[in-house]
CSV table of C-alpha atoms in Angstrom, one decimal:
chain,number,residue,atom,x,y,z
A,21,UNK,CA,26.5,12.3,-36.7
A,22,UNK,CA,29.0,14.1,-34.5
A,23,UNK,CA,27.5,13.6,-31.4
A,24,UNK,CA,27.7,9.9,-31.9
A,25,UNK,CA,31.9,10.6,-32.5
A,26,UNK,CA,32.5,12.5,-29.9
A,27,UNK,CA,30.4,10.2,-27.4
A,28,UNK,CA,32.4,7.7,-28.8
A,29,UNK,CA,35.4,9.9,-27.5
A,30,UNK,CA,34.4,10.4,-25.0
A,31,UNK,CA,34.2,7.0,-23.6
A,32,UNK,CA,37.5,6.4,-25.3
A,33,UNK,CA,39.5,8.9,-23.3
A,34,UNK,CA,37.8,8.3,-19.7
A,35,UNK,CA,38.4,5.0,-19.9
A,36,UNK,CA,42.2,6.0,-21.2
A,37,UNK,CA,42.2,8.5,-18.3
A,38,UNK,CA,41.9,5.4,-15.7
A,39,UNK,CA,44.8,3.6,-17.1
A,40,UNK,CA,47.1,6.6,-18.5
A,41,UNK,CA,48.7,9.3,-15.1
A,42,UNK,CA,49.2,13.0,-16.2
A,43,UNK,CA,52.8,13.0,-17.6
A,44,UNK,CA,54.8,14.9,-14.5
A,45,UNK,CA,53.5,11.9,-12.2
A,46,UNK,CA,55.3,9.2,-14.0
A,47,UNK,CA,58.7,8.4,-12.8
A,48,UNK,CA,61.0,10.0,-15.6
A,49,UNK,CA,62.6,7.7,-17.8
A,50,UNK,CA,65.7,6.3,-17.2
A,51,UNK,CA,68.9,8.5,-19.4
A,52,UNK,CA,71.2,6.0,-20.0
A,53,UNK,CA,70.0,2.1,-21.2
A,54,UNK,CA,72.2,-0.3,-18.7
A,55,UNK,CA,71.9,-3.5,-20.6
A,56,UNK,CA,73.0,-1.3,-24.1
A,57,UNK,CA,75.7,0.0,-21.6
A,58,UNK,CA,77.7,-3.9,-20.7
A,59,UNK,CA,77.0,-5.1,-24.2
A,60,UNK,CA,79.1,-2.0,-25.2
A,61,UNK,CA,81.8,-2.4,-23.0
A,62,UNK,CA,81.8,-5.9,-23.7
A,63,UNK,CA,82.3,-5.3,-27.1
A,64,UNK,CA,84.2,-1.9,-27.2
A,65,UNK,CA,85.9,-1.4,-24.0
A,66,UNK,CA,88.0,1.4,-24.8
A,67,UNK,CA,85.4,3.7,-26.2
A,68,UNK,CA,82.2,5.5,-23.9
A,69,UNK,CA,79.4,4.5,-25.0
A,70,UNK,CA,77.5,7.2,-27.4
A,71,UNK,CA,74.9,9.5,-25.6
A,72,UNK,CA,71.6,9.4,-26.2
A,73,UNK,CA,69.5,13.0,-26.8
A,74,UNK,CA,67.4,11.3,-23.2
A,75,UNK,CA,71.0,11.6,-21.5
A,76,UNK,CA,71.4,15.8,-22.6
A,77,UNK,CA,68.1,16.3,-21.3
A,78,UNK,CA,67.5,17.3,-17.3
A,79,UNK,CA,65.1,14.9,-15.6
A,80,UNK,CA,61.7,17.1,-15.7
A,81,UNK,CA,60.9,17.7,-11.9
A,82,UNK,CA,58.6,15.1,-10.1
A,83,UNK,CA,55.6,16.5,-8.4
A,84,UNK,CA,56.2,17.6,-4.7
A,85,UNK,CA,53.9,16.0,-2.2
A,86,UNK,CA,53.4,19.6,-0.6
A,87,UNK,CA,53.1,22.7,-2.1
A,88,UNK,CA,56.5,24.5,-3.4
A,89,UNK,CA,56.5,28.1,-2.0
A,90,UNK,CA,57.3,29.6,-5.6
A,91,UNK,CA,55.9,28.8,-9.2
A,92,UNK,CA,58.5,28.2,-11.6
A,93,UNK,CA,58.1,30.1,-15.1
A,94,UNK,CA,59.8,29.2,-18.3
A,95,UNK,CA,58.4,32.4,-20.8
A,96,UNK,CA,59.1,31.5,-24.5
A,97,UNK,CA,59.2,33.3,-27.5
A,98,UNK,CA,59.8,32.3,-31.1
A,99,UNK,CA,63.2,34.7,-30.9
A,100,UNK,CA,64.3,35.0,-27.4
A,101,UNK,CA,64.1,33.1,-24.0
A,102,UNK,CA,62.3,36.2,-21.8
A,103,UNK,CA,62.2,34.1,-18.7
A,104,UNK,CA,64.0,30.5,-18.2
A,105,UNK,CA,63.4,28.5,-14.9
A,106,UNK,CA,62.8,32.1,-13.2
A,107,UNK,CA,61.0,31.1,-9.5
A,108,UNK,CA,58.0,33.9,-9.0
A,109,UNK,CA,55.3,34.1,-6.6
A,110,UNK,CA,52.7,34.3,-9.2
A,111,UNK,CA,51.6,35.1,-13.0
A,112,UNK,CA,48.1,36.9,-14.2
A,113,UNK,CA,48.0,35.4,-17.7
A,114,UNK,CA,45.4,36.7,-20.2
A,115,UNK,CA,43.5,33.5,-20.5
A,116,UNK,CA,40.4,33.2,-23.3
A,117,UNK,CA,38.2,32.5,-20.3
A,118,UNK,CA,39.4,35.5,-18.2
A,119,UNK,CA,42.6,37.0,-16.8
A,120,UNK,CA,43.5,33.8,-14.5
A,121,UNK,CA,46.4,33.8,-11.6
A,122,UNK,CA,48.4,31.1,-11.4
A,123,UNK,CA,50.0,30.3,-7.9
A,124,UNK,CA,52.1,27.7,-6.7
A,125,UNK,CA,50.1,24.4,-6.4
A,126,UNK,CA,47.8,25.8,-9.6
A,127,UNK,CA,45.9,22.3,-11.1
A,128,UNK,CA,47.5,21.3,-14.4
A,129,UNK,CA,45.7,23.2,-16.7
A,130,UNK,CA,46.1,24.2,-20.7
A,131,UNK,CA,45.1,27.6,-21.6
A,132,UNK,CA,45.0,29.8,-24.6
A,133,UNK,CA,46.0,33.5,-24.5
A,134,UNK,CA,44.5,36.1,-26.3
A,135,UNK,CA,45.6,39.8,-26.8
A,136,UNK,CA,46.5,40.7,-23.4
A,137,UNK,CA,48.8,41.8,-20.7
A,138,UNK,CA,50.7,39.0,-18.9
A,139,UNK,CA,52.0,40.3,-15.5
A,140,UNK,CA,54.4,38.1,-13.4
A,141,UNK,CA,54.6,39.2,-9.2
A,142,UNK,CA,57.9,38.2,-7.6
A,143,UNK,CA,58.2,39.8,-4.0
A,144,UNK,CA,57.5,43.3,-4.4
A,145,UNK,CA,57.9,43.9,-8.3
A,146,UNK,CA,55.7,43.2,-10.8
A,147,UNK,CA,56.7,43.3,-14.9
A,148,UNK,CA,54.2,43.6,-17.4
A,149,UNK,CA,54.4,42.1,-21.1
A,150,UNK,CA,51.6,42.8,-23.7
A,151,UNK,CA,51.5,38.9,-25.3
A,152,UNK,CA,49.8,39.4,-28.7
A,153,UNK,CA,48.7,35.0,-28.4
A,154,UNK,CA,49.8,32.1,-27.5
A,155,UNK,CA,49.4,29.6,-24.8
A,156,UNK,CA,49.9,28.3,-21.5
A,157,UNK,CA,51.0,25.2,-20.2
A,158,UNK,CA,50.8,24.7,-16.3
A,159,UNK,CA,52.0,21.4,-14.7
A,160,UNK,CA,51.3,19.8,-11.5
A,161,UNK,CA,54.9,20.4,-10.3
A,162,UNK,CA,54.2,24.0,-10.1
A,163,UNK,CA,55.9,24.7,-13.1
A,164,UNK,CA,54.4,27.0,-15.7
A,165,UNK,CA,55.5,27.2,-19.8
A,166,UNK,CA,54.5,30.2,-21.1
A,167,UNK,CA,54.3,30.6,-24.9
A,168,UNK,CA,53.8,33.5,-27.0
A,169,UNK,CA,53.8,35.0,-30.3
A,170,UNK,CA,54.8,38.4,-29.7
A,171,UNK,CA,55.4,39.8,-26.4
A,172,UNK,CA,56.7,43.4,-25.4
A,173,UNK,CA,56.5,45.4,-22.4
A,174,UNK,CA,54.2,47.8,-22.0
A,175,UNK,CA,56.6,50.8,-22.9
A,176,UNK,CA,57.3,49.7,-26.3
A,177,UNK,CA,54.0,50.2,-27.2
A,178,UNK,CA,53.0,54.1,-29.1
A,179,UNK,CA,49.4,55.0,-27.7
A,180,UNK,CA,48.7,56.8,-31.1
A,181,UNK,CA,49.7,54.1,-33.2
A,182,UNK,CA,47.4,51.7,-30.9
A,183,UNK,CA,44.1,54.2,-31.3
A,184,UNK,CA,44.8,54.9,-35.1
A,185,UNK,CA,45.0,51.6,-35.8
A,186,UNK,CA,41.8,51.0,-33.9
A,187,UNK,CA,40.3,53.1,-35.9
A,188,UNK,CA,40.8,51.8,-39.0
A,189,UNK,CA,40.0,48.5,-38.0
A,190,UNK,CA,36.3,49.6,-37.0
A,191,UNK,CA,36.0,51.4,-40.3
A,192,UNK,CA,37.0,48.0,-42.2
A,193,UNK,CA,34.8,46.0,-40.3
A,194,UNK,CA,31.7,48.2,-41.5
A,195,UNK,CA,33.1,48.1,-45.4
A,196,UNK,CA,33.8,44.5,-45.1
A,197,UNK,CA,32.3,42.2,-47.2
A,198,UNK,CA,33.2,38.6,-47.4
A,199,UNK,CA,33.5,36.5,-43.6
A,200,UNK,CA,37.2,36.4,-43.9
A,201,UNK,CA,37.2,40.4,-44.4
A,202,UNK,CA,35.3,40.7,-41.4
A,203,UNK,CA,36.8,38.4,-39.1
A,204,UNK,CA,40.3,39.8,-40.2
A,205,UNK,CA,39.3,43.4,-38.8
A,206,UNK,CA,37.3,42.0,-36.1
A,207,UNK,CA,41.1,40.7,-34.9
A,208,UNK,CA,42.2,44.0,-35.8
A,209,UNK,CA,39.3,45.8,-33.6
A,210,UNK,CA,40.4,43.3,-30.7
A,211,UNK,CA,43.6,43.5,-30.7
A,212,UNK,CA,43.7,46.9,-30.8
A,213,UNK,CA,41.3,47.3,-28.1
A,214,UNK,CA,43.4,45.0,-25.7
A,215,UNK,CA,46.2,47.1,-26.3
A,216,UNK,CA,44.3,50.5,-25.8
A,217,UNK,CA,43.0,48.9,-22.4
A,218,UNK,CA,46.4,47.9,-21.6
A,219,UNK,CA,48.0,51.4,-22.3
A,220,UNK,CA,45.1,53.1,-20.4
A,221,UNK,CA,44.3,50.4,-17.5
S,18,UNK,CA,25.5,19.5,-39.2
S,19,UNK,CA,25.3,21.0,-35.7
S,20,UNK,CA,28.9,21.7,-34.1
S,21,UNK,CA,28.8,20.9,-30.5
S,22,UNK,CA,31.5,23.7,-29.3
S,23,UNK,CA,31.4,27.2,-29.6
S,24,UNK,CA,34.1,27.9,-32.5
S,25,UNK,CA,35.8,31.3,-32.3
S,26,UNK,CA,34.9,33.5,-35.3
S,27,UNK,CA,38.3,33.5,-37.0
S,28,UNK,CA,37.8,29.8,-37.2
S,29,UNK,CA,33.7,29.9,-38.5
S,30,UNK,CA,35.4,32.4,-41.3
S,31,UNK,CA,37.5,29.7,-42.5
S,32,UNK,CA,40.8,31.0,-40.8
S,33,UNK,CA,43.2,28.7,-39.1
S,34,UNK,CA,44.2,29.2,-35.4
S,35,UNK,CA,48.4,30.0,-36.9
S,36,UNK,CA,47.3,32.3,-39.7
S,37,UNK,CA,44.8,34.3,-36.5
S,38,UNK,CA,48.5,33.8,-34.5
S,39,UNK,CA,50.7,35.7,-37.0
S,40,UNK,CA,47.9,38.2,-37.4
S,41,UNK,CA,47.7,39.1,-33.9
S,42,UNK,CA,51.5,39.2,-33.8
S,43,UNK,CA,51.7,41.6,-36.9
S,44,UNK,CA,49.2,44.0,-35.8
S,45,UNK,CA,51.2,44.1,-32.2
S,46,UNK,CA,54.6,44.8,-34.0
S,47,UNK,CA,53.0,47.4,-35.9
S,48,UNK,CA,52.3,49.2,-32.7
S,49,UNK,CA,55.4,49.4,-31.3
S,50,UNK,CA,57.5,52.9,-30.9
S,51,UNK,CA,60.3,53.4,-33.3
S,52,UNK,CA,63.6,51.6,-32.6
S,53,UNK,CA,61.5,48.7,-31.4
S,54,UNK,CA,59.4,48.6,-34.4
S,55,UNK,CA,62.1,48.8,-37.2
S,56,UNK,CA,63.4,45.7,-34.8
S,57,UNK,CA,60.8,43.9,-34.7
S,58,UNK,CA,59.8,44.1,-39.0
S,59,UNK,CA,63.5,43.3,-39.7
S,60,UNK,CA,63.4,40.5,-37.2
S,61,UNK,CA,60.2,38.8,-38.8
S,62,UNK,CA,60.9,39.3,-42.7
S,63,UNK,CA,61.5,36.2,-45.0
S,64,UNK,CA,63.1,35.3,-48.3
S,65,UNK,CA,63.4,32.2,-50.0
S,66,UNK,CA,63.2,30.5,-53.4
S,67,UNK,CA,60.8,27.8,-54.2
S,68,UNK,CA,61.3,25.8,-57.2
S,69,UNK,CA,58.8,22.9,-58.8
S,70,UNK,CA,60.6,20.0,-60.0
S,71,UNK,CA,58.9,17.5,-63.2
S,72,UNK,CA,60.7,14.7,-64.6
S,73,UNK,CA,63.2,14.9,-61.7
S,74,UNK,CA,64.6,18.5,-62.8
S,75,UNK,CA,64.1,21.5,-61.0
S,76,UNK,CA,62.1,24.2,-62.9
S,77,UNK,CA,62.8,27.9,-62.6
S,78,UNK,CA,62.7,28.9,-59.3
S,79,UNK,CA,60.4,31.6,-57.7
S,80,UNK,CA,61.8,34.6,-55.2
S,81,UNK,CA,59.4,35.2,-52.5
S,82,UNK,CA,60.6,38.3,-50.5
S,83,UNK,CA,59.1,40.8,-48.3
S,84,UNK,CA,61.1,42.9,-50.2
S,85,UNK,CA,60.2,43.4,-54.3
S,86,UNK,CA,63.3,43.3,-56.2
S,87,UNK,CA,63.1,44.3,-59.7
Protein backbone atom coordinates (compact mmCIF):
# COMPACT_ATOMS: atom_id res chain seq x y z
CA UNK A 1 0.00 0.00 0.00
CA UNK A 2 2.87 2.45 0.53
CA UNK A 3 4.82 1.52 -2.22
CA UNK A 4 2.08 2.35 -4.53
CA UNK A 5 2.04 6.17 -2.72
CA UNK A 6 5.27 6.83 -2.86
CA UNK A 7 5.61 5.59 -6.61
CA UNK A 8 2.92 7.80 -7.10
CA UNK A 9 5.32 10.46 -5.58
CA UNK A 10 7.51 9.87 -7.03
CA UNK A 11 6.31 10.45 -10.45
CA UNK A 12 4.68 13.47 -9.04
CA UNK A 13 7.84 15.29 -8.01
CA UNK A 14 10.11 14.32 -11.15
CA UNK A 15 7.79 15.45 -13.32
CA UNK A 16 7.50 18.77 -10.87
CA UNK A 17 11.34 18.84 -10.83
CA UNK A 18 11.20 19.47 -14.86
CA UNK A 19 8.95 22.38 -14.64
CA UNK A 20 9.89 23.84 -10.94
CA UNK A 21 14.20 25.44 -10.79
CA UNK A 22 15.83 25.16 -7.33
CA UNK A 23 14.76 28.42 -5.52
CA UNK A 24 18.33 30.59 -5.72
CA UNK A 25 18.13 30.12 -9.62
CA UNK A 26 14.94 32.13 -10.02
CA UNK A 27 15.30 35.71 -10.55
CA UNK A 28 14.19 37.20 -7.10
CA UNK A 29 11.01 38.85 -6.99
CA UNK A 30 10.58 42.23 -7.71
CA UNK A 31 10.35 44.59 -3.98
CA UNK A 32 8.25 47.15 -4.89
CA UNK A 33 4.84 46.51 -7.20
CA UNK A 34 5.07 49.44 -10.08
CA UNK A 35 1.49 49.40 -11.23
CA UNK A 36 0.32 49.51 -7.18
CA UNK A 37 3.11 52.34 -7.14
CA UNK A 38 1.13 55.05 -10.15
CA UNK A 39 -2.25 54.11 -8.97
CA UNK A 40 -0.94 55.42 -5.51
CA UNK A 41 0.40 58.44 -6.64
CA UNK A 42 -2.39 58.98 -8.69
CA UNK A 43 -4.60 58.75 -5.96
CA UNK A 44 -2.47 60.07 -2.98
CA UNK A 45 0.33 62.07 -4.27
CA UNK A 46 1.55 63.57 -1.22
CA UNK A 47 1.96 60.43 0.75
CA UNK A 48 4.91 57.35 -0.09
CA UNK A 49 3.43 54.63 -0.83
CA UNK A 50 3.44 51.96 2.25
CA UNK A 51 6.30 49.23 2.20
CA UNK A 52 5.79 45.98 1.70
CA UNK A 53 7.69 43.24 4.23
CA UNK A 54 9.32 42.08 0.27
CA UNK A 55 10.82 45.73 0.12
CA UNK A 56 12.74 45.23 4.02
CA UNK A 57 13.99 42.14 2.81
CA UNK A 58 17.73 42.00 0.84
CA UNK A 59 17.43 40.42 -2.58
CA UNK A 60 18.79 36.65 -1.71
CA UNK A 61 22.08 36.38 -3.85
CA UNK A 62 21.75 34.86 -7.51
CA UNK A 63 23.97 32.01 -8.17
CA UNK A 64 27.45 32.97 -9.58
CA UNK A 65 28.31 31.39 -12.91
CA UNK A 66 31.92 30.57 -11.42
CA UNK A 67 32.79 29.43 -8.25
CA UNK A 68 33.00 32.27 -5.34
CA UNK A 69 36.41 31.83 -3.55
CA UNK A 70 34.71 31.83 0.01
CA UNK A 71 31.51 30.08 1.40
CA UNK A 72 29.26 32.31 3.10
CA UNK A 73 27.83 31.00 6.62
CA UNK A 74 24.79 32.30 8.39
CA UNK A 75 25.12 29.98 12.02
CA UNK A 76 21.75 30.29 13.88
CA UNK A 77 20.66 29.61 17.14
CA UNK A 78 17.27 29.77 18.82
CA UNK A 79 18.96 32.75 21.26
CA UNK A 80 21.75 34.25 19.53
CA UNK A 81 23.11 34.91 15.87
CA UNK A 82 26.79 32.95 16.38
CA UNK A 83 27.78 33.79 12.79
CA UNK A 84 25.75 36.22 10.30
CA UNK A 85 26.92 36.44 6.59
CA UNK A 86 30.56 35.54 7.99
CA UNK A 87 32.74 34.52 4.47
CA UNK A 88 34.94 31.18 5.51
CA UNK A 89 36.91 28.97 3.46
CA UNK A 90 35.07 25.98 4.72
CA UNK A 91 32.80 24.14 7.42
CA UNK A 92 33.01 20.26 8.67
CA UNK A 93 29.46 19.84 9.78
CA UNK A 94 28.40 16.69 11.70
CA UNK A 95 26.05 15.36 9.13
CA UNK A 96 23.81 11.95 9.95
CA UNK A 97 25.61 10.44 7.03
CA UNK A 98 29.10 11.41 8.18
CA UNK A 99 31.19 14.51 9.20
CA UNK A 100 30.75 16.33 5.54
CA UNK A 101 32.99 19.50 4.39
CA UNK A 102 31.39 22.00 2.74
CA UNK A 103 33.43 24.23 0.22
CA UNK A 104 32.65 26.90 -1.88
CA UNK A 105 30.72 25.63 -4.95
CA UNK A 106 29.21 22.61 -2.44
CA UNK A 107 25.81 21.09 -4.48
CA UNK A 108 22.60 22.31 -2.76
CA UNK A 109 22.14 19.88 -0.30
CA UNK A 110 19.82 19.52 3.10
CA UNK A 111 21.40 17.77 5.93
CA UNK A 112 20.54 16.90 9.39
CA UNK A 113 23.04 17.17 12.31
CA UNK A 114 23.44 14.97 14.92
CA UNK A 115 25.49 15.35 18.26
CA UNK A 116 28.64 16.61 16.94
CA UNK A 117 31.35 19.07 16.62
CA UNK A 118 30.90 21.71 13.78
CA UNK A 119 34.31 23.24 12.91
CA UNK A 120 34.47 26.30 10.51
CA UNK A 121 38.33 26.94 8.73
CA UNK A 122 38.84 30.64 7.75
CA UNK A 123 42.56 31.23 6.67
CA UNK A 124 44.59 29.80 9.37
CA UNK A 125 42.07 29.53 12.40
CA UNK A 126 39.75 27.13 12.86
CA UNK A 127 36.68 27.39 15.83
CA UNK A 128 35.03 24.50 17.10
CA UNK A 129 31.29 24.40 18.37
CA UNK A 130 29.79 21.18 19.92
CA UNK A 131 26.04 21.52 18.04
CA UNK A 132 23.77 19.15 20.20
CA UNK A 133 21.12 18.96 16.48
CA UNK A 134 19.84 20.62 14.08
CA UNK A 135 20.30 21.10 10.38
CA UNK A 136 21.90 22.37 7.54
CA UNK A 137 20.80 24.15 4.60
CA UNK A 138 23.43 24.63 1.70
CA UNK A 139 22.47 26.69 -1.44
CA UNK A 140 23.84 26.73 -4.80
CA UNK A 141 25.12 30.29 -4.27
CA UNK A 142 27.62 29.10 -1.95
CA UNK A 143 25.84 30.15 0.88
CA UNK A 144 25.43 27.91 3.89
CA UNK A 145 22.46 28.22 6.86
CA UNK A 146 23.45 26.61 9.68
CA UNK A 147 20.84 25.73 12.43
CA UNK A 148 21.21 24.36 15.69
CA UNK A 149 19.69 23.57 18.91
CA UNK A 150 22.34 24.11 21.25
CA UNK A 151 25.71 24.97 20.33
CA UNK A 152 28.88 25.74 22.64
CA UNK A 153 32.44 25.70 22.12
CA UNK A 154 34.38 23.10 23.09
CA UNK A 155 35.64 24.72 26.39
CA UNK A 156 32.34 25.10 27.96
CA UNK A 157 31.97 21.69 28.10
CA UNK A 158 33.13 19.67 31.99
CA UNK A 159 34.83 16.24 30.89
CA UNK A 160 33.40 14.78 34.23
CA UNK A 161 30.12 15.84 33.83
CA UNK A 162 30.28 14.41 30.07
CA UNK A 163 31.66 10.71 31.37
CA UNK A 164 29.20 10.59 34.51
CA UNK A 165 26.53 11.30 32.56
CA UNK A 166 27.53 8.57 30.12
CA UNK A 167 27.40 6.43 32.58
CA UNK A 168 24.26 6.67 33.76
CA UNK A 169 22.85 6.65 30.53
CA UNK A 170 24.32 3.02 29.80
CA UNK A 171 23.05 1.92 33.18
CA UNK A 172 19.37 3.13 32.14
CA UNK A 173 19.43 1.68 28.96
CA UNK A 174 20.00 -1.94 30.59
CA UNK A 175 17.04 -1.15 33.32
CA UNK A 176 14.87 0.18 30.59
CA UNK A 177 11.82 -1.21 29.98
CA UNK A 178 9.31 0.28 27.67
CA UNK A 179 10.77 1.54 23.77
CA UNK A 180 10.42 5.09 24.82
CA UNK A 181 12.65 4.31 28.01
CA UNK A 182 15.10 2.89 25.88
CA UNK A 183 15.35 5.12 23.06
CA UNK A 184 15.43 8.09 25.67
CA UNK A 185 18.83 6.71 27.15
CA UNK A 186 19.98 5.39 23.88
CA UNK A 187 20.01 9.54 23.12
CA UNK A 188 21.48 9.86 26.32
CA UNK A 189 24.39 7.16 25.52
CA UNK A 190 24.85 9.05 22.12
CA UNK A 191 24.98 12.18 22.98
CA UNK A 192 27.18 11.60 25.58
CA UNK A 193 29.51 9.67 23.61
CA UNK A 194 29.78 12.50 20.85
CA UNK A 195 30.71 14.77 23.49
CA UNK A 196 33.34 12.40 25.16
CA UNK A 197 34.83 11.97 21.54
CA UNK A 198 34.71 15.57 21.09
CA UNK A 199 36.50 16.34 24.46
CA UNK A 200 39.10 13.55 23.80
CA UNK A 201 39.47 13.69 19.85
CA UNK B 1 2.89 -2.67 6.66
CA UNK B 2 6.54 -2.51 5.47
CA UNK B 3 8.13 1.06 5.76
CA UNK B 4 10.31 1.67 2.85
CA UNK B 5 13.11 4.04 4.81
CA UNK B 6 15.21 3.26 7.52
CA UNK B 7 13.45 5.29 10.54
CA UNK B 8 15.84 6.44 13.25
CA UNK B 9 15.06 4.66 16.58
CA UNK B 10 13.72 7.71 18.48
CA UNK B 11 11.12 7.84 15.80
CA UNK B 12 10.20 3.67 15.77
CA UNK B 13 9.77 4.44 19.77
CA UNK B 14 7.02 6.74 19.01
CA UNK B 15 9.20 10.02 19.69
CA UNK B 16 8.95 12.98 17.50
CA UNK B 17 12.03 14.49 15.64
CA UNK B 18 11.37 18.19 18.21
CA UNK B 19 10.83 16.22 21.48
CA UNK B 20 14.62 14.02 20.27
CA UNK B 21 15.79 17.96 19.50
CA UNK B 22 15.08 19.42 22.97
CA UNK B 23 16.41 16.19 24.45
CA UNK B 24 19.67 16.41 22.78
CA UNK B 25 19.83 20.08 23.65
CA UNK B 26 19.05 19.39 27.44
CA UNK B 27 21.48 16.66 27.92
CA UNK B 28 24.25 19.14 26.20
CA UNK B 29 23.27 22.08 28.64
CA UNK B 30 23.59 19.80 31.39
CA UNK B 31 27.17 19.33 30.52
CA UNK B 32 28.43 22.53 30.48
CA UNK B 33 30.97 24.04 33.24
CA UNK B 34 29.49 26.23 35.81
CA UNK B 35 28.82 29.86 34.80
CA UNK B 36 27.83 28.55 31.42
CA UNK B 37 25.48 26.07 32.84
CA UNK B 38 23.51 28.23 35.36
CA UNK B 39 23.22 30.37 31.88
CA UNK B 40 22.17 28.21 29.89
CA UNK B 41 19.09 26.46 32.50
CA UNK B 42 18.04 30.09 33.28
CA UNK B 43 18.02 30.85 29.59
CA UNK B 44 15.77 27.84 28.64
CA UNK B 45 13.13 27.85 31.61
CA UNK B 46 9.40 28.56 30.99
CA UNK B 47 6.30 29.74 32.83
CA UNK B 48 2.94 30.30 31.68
CA UNK B 49 -0.78 29.87 32.57
CA UNK B 50 -3.13 27.86 30.53
CA UNK B 51 -6.69 28.27 31.13
CA UNK B 52 -9.76 26.10 29.46
CA UNK B 53 -12.58 28.10 28.50
CA UNK B 54 -16.65 26.45 28.30
CA UNK B 55 -19.51 28.38 27.61
CA UNK B 56 -17.22 31.23 26.49
CA UNK B 57 -15.74 31.89 30.11
CA UNK B 58 -12.36 31.08 31.06
CA UNK B 59 -11.97 28.40 33.80
CA UNK B 60 -9.41 28.47 36.46
CA UNK B 61 -6.21 28.79 35.02
CA UNK B 62 -3.24 26.27 35.50
CA UNK B 63 0.62 27.57 36.38
CA UNK B 64 3.10 25.49 34.54
CA UNK B 65 6.54 26.48 35.85
CA UNK B 66 9.85 24.92 35.93
CA UNK B 67 9.86 26.24 39.11
CA UNK B 68 7.08 24.60 41.90
CA UNK B 69 5.55 27.30 43.74
CA UNK B 70 3.64 26.38 46.74
Amino acid sequence: MLRRASMLLACRSILAARARPFSTDLPAAPSADATFTEAWTKVIPNMDPPKTPLSFMQPRPPTPSSIPSKLTVNFVLPYASELATKEVDMVIVPATTGQMGVLPGHVATIAELKPGVLSVHEGSEMTKYFVSSGFVFIHANSFADIIAVEAVPLDRLDVNLVQKGLAEFTSKLSSATTDLEKAEAQIGIDVHSALNSALTG
Amino acid sequence: MASNAAVPFWRAAGMTYITYSNICANLVRNCLKEPYKTEALSREKVHFSISKWTDGKPEKPTIRSDSPEE
